[in-house]
XYZ file of C-alpha atoms in Angstrom:
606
model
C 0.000 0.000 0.000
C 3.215 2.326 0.700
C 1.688 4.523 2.822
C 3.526 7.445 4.363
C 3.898 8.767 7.623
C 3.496 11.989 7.715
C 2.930 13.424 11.055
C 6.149 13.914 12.701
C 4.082 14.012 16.462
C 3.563 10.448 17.020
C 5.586 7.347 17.640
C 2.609 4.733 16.065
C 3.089 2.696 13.374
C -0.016 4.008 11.651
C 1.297 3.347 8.393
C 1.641 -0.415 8.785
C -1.859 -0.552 10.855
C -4.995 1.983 10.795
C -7.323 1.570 13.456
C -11.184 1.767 12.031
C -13.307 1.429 15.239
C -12.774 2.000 18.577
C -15.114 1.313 21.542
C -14.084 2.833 25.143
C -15.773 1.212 27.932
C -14.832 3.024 30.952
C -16.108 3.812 34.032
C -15.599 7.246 35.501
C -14.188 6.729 39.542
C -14.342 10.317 40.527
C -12.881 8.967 44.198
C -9.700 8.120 42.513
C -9.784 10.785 39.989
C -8.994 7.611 37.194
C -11.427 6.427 34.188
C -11.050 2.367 34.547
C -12.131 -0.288 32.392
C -11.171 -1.607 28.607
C -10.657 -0.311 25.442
C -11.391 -2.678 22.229
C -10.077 -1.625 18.582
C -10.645 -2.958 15.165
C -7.545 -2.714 13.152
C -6.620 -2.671 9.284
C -3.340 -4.529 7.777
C -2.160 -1.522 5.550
C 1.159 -3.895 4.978
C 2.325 -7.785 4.909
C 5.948 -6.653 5.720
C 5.502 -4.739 8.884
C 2.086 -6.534 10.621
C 4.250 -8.483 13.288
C 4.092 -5.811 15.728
C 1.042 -3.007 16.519
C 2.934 0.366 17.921
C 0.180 2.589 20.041
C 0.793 5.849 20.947
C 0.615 5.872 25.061
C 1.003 8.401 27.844
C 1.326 7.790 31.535
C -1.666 5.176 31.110
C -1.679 2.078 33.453
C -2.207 -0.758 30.863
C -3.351 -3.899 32.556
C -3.504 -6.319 30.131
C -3.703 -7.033 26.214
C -5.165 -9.083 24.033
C -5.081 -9.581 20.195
C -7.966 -11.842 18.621
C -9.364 -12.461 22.094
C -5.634 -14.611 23.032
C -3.802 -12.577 25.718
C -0.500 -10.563 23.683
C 3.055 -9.888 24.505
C 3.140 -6.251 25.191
C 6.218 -3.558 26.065
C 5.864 0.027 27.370
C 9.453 1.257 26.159
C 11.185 4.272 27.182
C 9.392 7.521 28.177
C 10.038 10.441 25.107
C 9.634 13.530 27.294
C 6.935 14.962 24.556
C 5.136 12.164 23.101
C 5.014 9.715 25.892
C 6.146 5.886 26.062
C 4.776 4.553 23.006
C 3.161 0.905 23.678
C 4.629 -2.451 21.416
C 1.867 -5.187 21.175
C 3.190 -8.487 19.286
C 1.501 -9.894 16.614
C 3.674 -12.982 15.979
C 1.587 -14.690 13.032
C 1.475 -11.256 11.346
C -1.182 -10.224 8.803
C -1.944 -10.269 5.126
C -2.551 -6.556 4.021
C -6.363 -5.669 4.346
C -6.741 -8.221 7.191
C -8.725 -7.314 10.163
C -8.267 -8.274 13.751
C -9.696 -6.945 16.956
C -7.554 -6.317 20.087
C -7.887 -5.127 23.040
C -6.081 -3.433 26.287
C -7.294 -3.163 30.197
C -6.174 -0.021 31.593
C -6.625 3.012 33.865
C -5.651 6.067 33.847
C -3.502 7.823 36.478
C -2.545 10.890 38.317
C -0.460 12.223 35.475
C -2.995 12.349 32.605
C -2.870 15.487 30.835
C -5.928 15.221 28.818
C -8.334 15.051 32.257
C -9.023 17.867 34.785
C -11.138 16.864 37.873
C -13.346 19.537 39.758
C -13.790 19.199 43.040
C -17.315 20.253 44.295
C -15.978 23.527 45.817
C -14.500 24.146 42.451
C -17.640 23.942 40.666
C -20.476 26.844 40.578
C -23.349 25.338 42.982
C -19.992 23.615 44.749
C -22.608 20.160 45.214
C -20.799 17.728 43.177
C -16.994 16.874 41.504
C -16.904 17.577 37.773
C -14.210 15.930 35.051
C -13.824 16.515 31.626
C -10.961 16.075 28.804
C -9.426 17.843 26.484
C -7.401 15.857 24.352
C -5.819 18.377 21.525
C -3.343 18.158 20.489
C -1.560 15.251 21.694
C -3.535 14.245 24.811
C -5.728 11.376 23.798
C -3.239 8.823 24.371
C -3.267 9.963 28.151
C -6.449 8.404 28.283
C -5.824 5.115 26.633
C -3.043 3.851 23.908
C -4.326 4.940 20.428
C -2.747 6.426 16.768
C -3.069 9.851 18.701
C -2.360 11.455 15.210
C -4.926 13.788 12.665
C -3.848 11.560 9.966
C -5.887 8.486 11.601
C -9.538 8.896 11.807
C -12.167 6.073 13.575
C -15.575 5.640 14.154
C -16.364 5.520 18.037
C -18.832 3.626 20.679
C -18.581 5.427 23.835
C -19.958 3.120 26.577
C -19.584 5.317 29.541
C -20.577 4.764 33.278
C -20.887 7.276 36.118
C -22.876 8.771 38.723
C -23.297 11.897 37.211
C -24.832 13.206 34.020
C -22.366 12.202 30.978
C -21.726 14.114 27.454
C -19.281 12.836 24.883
C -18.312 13.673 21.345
C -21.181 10.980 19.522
C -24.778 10.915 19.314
C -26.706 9.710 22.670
C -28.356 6.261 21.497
C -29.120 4.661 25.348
C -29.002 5.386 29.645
C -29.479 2.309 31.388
C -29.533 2.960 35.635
C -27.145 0.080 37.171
C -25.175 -0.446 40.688
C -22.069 1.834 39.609
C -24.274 4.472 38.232
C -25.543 5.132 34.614
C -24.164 3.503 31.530
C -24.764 6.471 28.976
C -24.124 4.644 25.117
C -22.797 6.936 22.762
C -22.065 6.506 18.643
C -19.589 8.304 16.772
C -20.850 7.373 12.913
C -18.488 9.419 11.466
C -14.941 8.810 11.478
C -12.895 11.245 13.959
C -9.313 11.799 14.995
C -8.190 10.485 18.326
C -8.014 14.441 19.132
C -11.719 15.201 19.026
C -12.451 12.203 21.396
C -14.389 13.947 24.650
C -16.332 13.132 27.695
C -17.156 15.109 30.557
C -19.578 14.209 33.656
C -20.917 16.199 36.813
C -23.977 18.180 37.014
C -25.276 18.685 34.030
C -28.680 20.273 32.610
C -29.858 20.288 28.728
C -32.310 23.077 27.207
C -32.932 23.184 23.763
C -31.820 26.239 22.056
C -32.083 25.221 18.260
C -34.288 23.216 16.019
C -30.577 20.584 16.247
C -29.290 22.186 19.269
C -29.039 21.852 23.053
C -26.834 23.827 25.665
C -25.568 21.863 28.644
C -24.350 23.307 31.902
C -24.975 23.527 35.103
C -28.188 23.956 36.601
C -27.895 27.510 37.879
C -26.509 28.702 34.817
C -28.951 26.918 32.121
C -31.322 29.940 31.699
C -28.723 32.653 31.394
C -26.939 30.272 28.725
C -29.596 29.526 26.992
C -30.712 33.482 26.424
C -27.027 33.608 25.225
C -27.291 31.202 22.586
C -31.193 30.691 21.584
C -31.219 33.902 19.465
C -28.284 32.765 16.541
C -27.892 28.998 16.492
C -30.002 28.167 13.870
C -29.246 31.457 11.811
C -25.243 30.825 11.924
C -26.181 26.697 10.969
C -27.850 28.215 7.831
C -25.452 30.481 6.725
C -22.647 27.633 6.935
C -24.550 25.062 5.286
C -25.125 27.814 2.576
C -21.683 28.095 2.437
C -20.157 24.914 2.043
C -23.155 22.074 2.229
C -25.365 20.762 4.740
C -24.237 19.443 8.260
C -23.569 16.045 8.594
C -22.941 15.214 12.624
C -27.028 14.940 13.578
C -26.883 16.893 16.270
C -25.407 20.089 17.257
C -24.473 20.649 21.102
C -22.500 23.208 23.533
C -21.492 21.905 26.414
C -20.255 25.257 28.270
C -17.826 24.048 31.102
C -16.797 25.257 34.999
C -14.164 29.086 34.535
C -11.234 26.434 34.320
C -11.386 25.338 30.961
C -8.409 26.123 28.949
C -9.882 27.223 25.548
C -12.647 29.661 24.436
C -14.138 26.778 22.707
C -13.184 22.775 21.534
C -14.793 21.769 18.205
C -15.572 18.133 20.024
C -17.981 16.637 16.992
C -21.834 16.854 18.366
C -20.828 18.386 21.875
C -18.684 21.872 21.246
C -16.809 22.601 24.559
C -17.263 26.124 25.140
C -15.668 28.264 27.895
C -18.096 30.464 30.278
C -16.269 33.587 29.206
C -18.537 33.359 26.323
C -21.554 33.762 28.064
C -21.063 37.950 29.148
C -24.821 38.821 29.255
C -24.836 40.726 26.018
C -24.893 38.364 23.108
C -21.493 39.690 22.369
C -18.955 36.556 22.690
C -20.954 34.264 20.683
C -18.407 34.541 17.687
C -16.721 31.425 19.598
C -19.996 29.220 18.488
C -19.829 30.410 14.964
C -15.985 29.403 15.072
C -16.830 26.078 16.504
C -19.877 24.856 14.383
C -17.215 25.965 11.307
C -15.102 23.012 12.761
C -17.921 20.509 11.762
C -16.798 21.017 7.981
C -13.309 22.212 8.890
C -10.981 20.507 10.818
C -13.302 17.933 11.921
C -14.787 16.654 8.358
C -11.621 17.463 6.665
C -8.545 17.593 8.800
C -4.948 18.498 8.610
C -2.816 15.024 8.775
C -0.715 16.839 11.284
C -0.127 19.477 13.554
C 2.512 20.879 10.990
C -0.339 21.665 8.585
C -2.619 22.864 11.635
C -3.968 25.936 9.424
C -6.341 23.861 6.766
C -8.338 23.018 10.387
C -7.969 27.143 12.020
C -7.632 29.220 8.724
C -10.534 28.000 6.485
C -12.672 27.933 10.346
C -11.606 31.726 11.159
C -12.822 32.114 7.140
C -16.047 30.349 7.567
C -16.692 31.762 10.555
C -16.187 34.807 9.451
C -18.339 34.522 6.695
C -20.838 33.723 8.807
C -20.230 36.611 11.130
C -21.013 38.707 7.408
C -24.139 37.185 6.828
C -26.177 38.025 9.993
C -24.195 41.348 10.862
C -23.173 42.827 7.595
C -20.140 42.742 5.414
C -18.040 45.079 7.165
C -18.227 42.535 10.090
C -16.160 40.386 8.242
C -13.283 42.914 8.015
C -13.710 44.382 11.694
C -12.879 41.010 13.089
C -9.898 40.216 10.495
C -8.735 43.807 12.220
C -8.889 42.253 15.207
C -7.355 39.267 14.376
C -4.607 41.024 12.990
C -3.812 42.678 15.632
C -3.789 39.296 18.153
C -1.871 38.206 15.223
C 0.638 40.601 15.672
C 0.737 39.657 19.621
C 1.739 36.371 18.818
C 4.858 37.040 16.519
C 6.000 39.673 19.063
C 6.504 36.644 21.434
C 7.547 34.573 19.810
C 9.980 37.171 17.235
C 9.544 37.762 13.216
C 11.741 35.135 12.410
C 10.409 32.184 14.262
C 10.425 29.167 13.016
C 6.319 29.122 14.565
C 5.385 32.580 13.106
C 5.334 30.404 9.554
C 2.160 28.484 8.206
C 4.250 25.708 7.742
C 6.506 25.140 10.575
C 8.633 22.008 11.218
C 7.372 20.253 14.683
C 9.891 17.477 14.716
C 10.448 16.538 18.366
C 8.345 19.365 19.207
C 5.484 18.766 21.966
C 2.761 20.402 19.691
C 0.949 22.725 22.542
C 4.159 24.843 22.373
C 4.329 25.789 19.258
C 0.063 26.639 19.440
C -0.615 30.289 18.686
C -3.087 32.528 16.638
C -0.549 32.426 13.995
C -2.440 29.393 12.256
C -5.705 30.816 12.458
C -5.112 34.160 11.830
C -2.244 33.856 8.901
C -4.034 30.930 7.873
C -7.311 33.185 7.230
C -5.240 36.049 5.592
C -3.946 33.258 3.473
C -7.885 32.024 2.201
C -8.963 35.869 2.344
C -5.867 36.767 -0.108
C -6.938 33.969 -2.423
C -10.116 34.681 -2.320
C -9.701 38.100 -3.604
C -7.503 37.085 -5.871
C -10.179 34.725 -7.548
C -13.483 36.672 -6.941
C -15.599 35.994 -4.295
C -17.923 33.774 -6.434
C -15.204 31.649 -7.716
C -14.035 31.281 -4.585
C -17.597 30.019 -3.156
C -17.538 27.768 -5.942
C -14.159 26.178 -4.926
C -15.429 26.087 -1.340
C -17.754 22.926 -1.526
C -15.572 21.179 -3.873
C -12.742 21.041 -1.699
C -14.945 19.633 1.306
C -16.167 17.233 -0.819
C -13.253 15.878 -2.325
C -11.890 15.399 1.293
C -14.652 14.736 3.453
C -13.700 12.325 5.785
C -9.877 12.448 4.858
C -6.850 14.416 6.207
C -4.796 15.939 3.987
C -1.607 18.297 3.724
C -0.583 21.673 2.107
C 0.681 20.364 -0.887
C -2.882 18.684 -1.148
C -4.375 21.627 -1.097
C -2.150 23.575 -3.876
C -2.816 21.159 -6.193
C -6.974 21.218 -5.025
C -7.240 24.853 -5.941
C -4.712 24.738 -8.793
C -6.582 22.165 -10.257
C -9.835 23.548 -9.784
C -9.138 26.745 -11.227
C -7.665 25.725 -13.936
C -10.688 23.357 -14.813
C -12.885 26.651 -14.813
C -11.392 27.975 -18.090
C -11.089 31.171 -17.279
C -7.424 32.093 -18.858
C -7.166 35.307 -16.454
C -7.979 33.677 -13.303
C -5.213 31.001 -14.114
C -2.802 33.335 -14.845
C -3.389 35.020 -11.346
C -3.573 31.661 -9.740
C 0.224 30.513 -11.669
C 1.468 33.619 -10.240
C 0.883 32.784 -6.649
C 3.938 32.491 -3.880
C 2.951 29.382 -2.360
C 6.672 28.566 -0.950
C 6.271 32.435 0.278
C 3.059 31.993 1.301
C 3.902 28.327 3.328
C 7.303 29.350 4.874
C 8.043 32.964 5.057
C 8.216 33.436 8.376
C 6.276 36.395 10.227
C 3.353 38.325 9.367
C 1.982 38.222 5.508
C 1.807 41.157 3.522
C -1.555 43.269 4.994
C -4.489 43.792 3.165
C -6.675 46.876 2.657
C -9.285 46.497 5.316
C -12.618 47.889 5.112
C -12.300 50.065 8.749
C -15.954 51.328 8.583
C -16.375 49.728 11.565
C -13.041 50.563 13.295
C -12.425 54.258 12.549
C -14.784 55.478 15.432
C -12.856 53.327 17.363
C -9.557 55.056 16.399
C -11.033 58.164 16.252
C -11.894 58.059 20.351
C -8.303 56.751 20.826
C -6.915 59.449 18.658
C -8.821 61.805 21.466
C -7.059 60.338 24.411
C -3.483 61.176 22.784
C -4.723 64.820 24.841
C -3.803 64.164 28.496
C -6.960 66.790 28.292
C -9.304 64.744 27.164
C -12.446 64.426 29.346
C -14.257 61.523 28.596
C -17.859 60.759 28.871
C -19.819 57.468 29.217
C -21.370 58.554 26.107
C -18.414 58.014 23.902
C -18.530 54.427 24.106
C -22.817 53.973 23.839
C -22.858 53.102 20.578
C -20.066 50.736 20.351
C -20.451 46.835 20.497
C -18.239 45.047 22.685
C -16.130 44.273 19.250
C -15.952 47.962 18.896
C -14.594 48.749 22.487
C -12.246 45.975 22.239
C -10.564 47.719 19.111
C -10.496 51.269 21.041
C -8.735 49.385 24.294
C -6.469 47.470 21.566
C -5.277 50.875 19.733
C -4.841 52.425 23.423
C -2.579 49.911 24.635
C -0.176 50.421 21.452
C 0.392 54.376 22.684
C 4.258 54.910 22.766
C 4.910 56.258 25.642
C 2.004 54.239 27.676
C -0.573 56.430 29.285
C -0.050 57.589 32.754
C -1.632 55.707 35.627
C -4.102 58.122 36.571
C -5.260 58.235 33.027
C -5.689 54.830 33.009
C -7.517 54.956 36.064
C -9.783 57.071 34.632
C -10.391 55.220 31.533
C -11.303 52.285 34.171
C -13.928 54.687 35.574
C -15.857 56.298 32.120
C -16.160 53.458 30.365
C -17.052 51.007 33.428
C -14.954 48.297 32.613
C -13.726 47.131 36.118
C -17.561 46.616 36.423
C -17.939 44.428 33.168
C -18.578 41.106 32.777
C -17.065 40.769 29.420
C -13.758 38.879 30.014
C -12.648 40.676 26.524
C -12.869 43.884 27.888
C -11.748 43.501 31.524
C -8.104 41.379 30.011
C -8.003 43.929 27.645
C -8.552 47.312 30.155
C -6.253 45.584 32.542
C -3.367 45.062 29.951
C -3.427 48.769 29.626
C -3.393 49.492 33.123
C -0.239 47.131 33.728
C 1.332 49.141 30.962
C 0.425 52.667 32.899
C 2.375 51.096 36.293
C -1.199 52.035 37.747
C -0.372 49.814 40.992
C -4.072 49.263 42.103
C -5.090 47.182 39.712
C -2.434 44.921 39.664
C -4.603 43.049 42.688
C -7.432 43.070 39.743
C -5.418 41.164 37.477
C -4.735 38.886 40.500
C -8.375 38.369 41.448
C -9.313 37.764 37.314
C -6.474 35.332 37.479
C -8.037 33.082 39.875
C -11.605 33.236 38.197
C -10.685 32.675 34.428
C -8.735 29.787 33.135
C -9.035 30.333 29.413
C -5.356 30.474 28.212
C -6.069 33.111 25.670
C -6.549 35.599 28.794
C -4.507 33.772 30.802
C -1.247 33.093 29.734
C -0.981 36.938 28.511
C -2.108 38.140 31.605
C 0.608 36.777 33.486
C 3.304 37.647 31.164
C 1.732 41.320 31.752
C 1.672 40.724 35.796
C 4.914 39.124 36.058
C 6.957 42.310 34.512
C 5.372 44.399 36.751
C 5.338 42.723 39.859
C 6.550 38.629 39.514
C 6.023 38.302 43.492
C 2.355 38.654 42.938
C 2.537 37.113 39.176
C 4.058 33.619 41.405
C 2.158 33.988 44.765
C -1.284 34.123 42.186
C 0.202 31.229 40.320
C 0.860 29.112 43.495
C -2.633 30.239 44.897
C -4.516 29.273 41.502
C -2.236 26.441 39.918
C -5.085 23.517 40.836
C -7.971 25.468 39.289
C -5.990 25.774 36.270
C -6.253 22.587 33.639
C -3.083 20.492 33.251
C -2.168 22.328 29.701
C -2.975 25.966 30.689
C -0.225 24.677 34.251
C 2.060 23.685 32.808
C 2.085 26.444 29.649
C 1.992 29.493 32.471
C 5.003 27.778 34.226
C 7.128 28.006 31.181
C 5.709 31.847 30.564
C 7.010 32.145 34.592
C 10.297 30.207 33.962
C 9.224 27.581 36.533
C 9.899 24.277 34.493
């Protein structure tokens, strides 16, 4: 078959073996903080010459025992590599004939150090009645839970059969609940074939409300109503728009699961169940963007998915562009550009740290030996939008929605690489006939485009949107300037965001008082918009304005979505590290195992 390996993040031998079902039966112990129980696989020959031995990508997992064909297997853990974990060798002595099948399967448990599980304890959840857990397995976190191909370029169908005493959700459609002495066994099916990375569960109190003609939010009891009124208004409207765009949904159902402050993301495209952070849900319909992100994942990333982390922006940059698109429809054109301003800027953020000549600042970057999560950024969303966005006005708008569906077809279920995609839209434009359009399309800089490092060259933004923005900021460049709560009435959250964004740039900062004072007009210590409070507070770090530096504390210790997060402490820790580590050492077991141990390498703890 001469299949190729081409993610350089795993140590299975995916290429001699594909895995095309898996079925987890595990039971969730929330005494011992473990999930226990067995995993079973069904597993493709790809090749004669390499079927003596199955290699599984494994994680500090407890592996019990293993069985091939239902005959107990010789097994090895070998040595620990300190990013991808200590890969597990299963022996298949009679080997296989390519295209056989066999089934095999391992006993395990998970332990202490799995990354891909954070357990709540009661007093760390909102009604502080019962312990929560829930996983995140992206990027390479799955095979914390149990030995798999933890690798984009593998995709299975799933059975979830999971027991606990609590209410369960997981990343399939909900087919049974049947009551028995551990607690409920909730059966879920996974029809369409997934990477290991969007495999999900979470349990603890849980409440369902519908809030779309496919949708449900899930959450906990005291916060189902306000969630709900979040939500109800736009599900349905931003479904329509993407299946407009690119072709009709093919998951069943559409879910948000929105989790306890901790979670580490705004939002996790988990197939049927989105994992959604409780930042989004501000009271003012204005964070919702995350959902219209998140549903784009059901075409891209989770339909048709990068074969490795390498190629991460063919999952981020066509979901930014669909959700974008989406954001156009129901708000207006301009929309669209107003949040690729944004972007830009967080964009810009992100090469700062890491420097214009990174080897993570490029579209493409090499991630040999490289624990993914490091290299993770806005760079492949936000240069991997710019990317569609400049080839989309290269083409025309309604070429470009014409090469849209055709791609998603022609890899539906599949993952695929850059080079894939050249010769997708090469291809297709050339196959439209139109002799200008392939001249454009001949003339592209796709080596530029896939390896320059740093930002891409900016477009001409429509900044209808943004220029009242600037035009307030451009005010407070007068230490005079008296502000009124009227200045900001108009403005959507969006809009305020972009006015805080172009304040924080001033060279020199403003002074503390005036920052205070900002604080005060616009009422943003008040707000409950995480945006605006991270953002206010970034500018008030910058000022040296002293009393708030107990703010960013307190926010610290509330939120644990990395994007506010990890840049928050950066900000605290150059103004005053001996609060920056005494709020880290206060907060460290509220935060999830990835956000941990990515703040203790922004500290210099590791």
């Amino acid at each position: 078959m001469g299949v190729s390996v081409r993610d350089p993040n795993t140590l299975s031998n995916y290429a001699a073996w594909l895995t095309k079902h898996t079925t987890a039966n595990l039971t969730i112990d929330f005494d011992e903080h473990a999930l226990k129980g067995r995993v079973d696989y069904r597993i493709l020959s790809r090749t004669q010459k390499e079927s003596n031995e199955i290699i599984l990508d494994s994680s500090f997992v407890s592996v019990k025992s293993v069985s091939v064909g239902g005959s107990p297997a010789q097994w090895e853990l070998k040595e620990r590599h300190k990013a991808f974990g200590s890969p597990l060798h299963i022996s298949v002595p009679e080997g296989a004939a390519e295209g056989d099948e066999l089934d095999l399967s391992i006993e395990l448990q998970t332990t202490k150090e799995c990354t891909a599980l954070q357990w709540l304890t009661p007093a760390q959840t909102s009604n502080k009645k019962h312990p929560y857990m829930f996983s995140q397995c992206q990027a390479i976190h799955a095979r914390s839970l149990f030995p798999c191909q933890d690798t984009p370029d593998v995709k299975s169908t799933y059975t979830f059969n999971i027991t606990s005493p609590l209410p369960v959700v997981a990343s399939g459609v909900l087919e049974s609940e049947t009551i028995g002495e551990n607690g409920t066994t909730y059966v879920f099916e996974q029809k369409v074939p997934i990477p290991s990375y969007l495999f999900a569960l979470a349990s603890g109190d849980i409440a369902t409300a519908k809030i779309g003609s496919r949708s449900k939010i899930a959450t906990g009891p005291e916060e189902l109503e306000g969630a709900k009124w979040e939500l109800e208004q736009d599900m349905d409207k931003f479904m329509e728009v993407a299946e407009k765009v690119v072709f009709p949904y093919k998951w069943g159902e559409y879910n948000v699961l929105v989790l306890p402050p901790s979670f580490p993301y705004g939002g996790m495209e988990n197939p049927v169940y989105t994992f959604a952070t409780p930042t989004i849900i501000s009271g003012d319909r204005q964070n919702i963007d995350v959902i219209a992100h998140e549903l784009a994942h059901s075409w891209s990333g989770n339909l048709v998915t990068s074969c490795s982390w390498e190629h991460f922006w063919l999952n981020e940059g066509w979901t930014v562009y669909l959700e974008r698109r989406i954001g156009a429809a129901i708000h207006g054109e301009p929309e669209r550009d107003f949040s690729a301003i944004i972007g830009w800027k967080a964009l810009e953020d992100s090469i700062t740290h890491f420097g214009a000549d990174h080897e993570y600042t490029k579209l493409i970057p090499t991630l040999k030996g490289v624990d993914p999560d490091d290299a993770f950024s806005t760079v492949p969303y936000e240069k991997g939008f710019h990317f569609l966005y400049y080839l989309e006005k290269l083409v025309g708008r309604d070429n470009f929605d014409k090469f849209i569906p055709h791609y998603f077809t022609k890899f539906s279920g599949k993952s695929l690489d850059s080079f894939e995609f050249k010769e997708t839209f090469i291809s297709f434009f050339d196959s439209l006939g139109d002799e200008e359009i392939k001249k454009k399309v001949a003339e592209i800089d796709w080596e530029g485009r896939f390896y320059n490092p740093g930002l891409p060259p900016k477009p001409d933004f429509d900044t209808s949107y943004v220029d009242q923005c600037y035009s307030l900021a451009e005010k407070w460049k007068d230490s005079s300037y008296s502000p009124s709560k009227s200045d900001v009435e108009s403005f959507s959250a969006n809009q305020k965001l972009v006015f805080l964004e172009s304040i924080q740039k001033f060279d020199p900062p403003i002074s503390s008082e005036r920052a205070k004072l900002l604080g005060d007009a616009y009422d943003l210590l008040s707000s409950q918009n995480v945006e605006l409070k991270a953002a206010y507070y970034h500018i008030a770090m910058g000022a040296k304005d002293t009393s708030s530096y107990e703010g960013v504390s307190d926010l610290l210790g509330r939120v644990g979505r990395m994007k506010f997060v990890r840049p928050l402490f950066r900000g605290l820790n150059k103004v005053d590290r001996e609060l920056a580590l005494k709020t880290f050492e206060k907060n460290k077991d509220f935060y999830h195992p990835i956000c941990r141990g990515m703040v203790e390498k922004d500290l210099g703890l590791e």
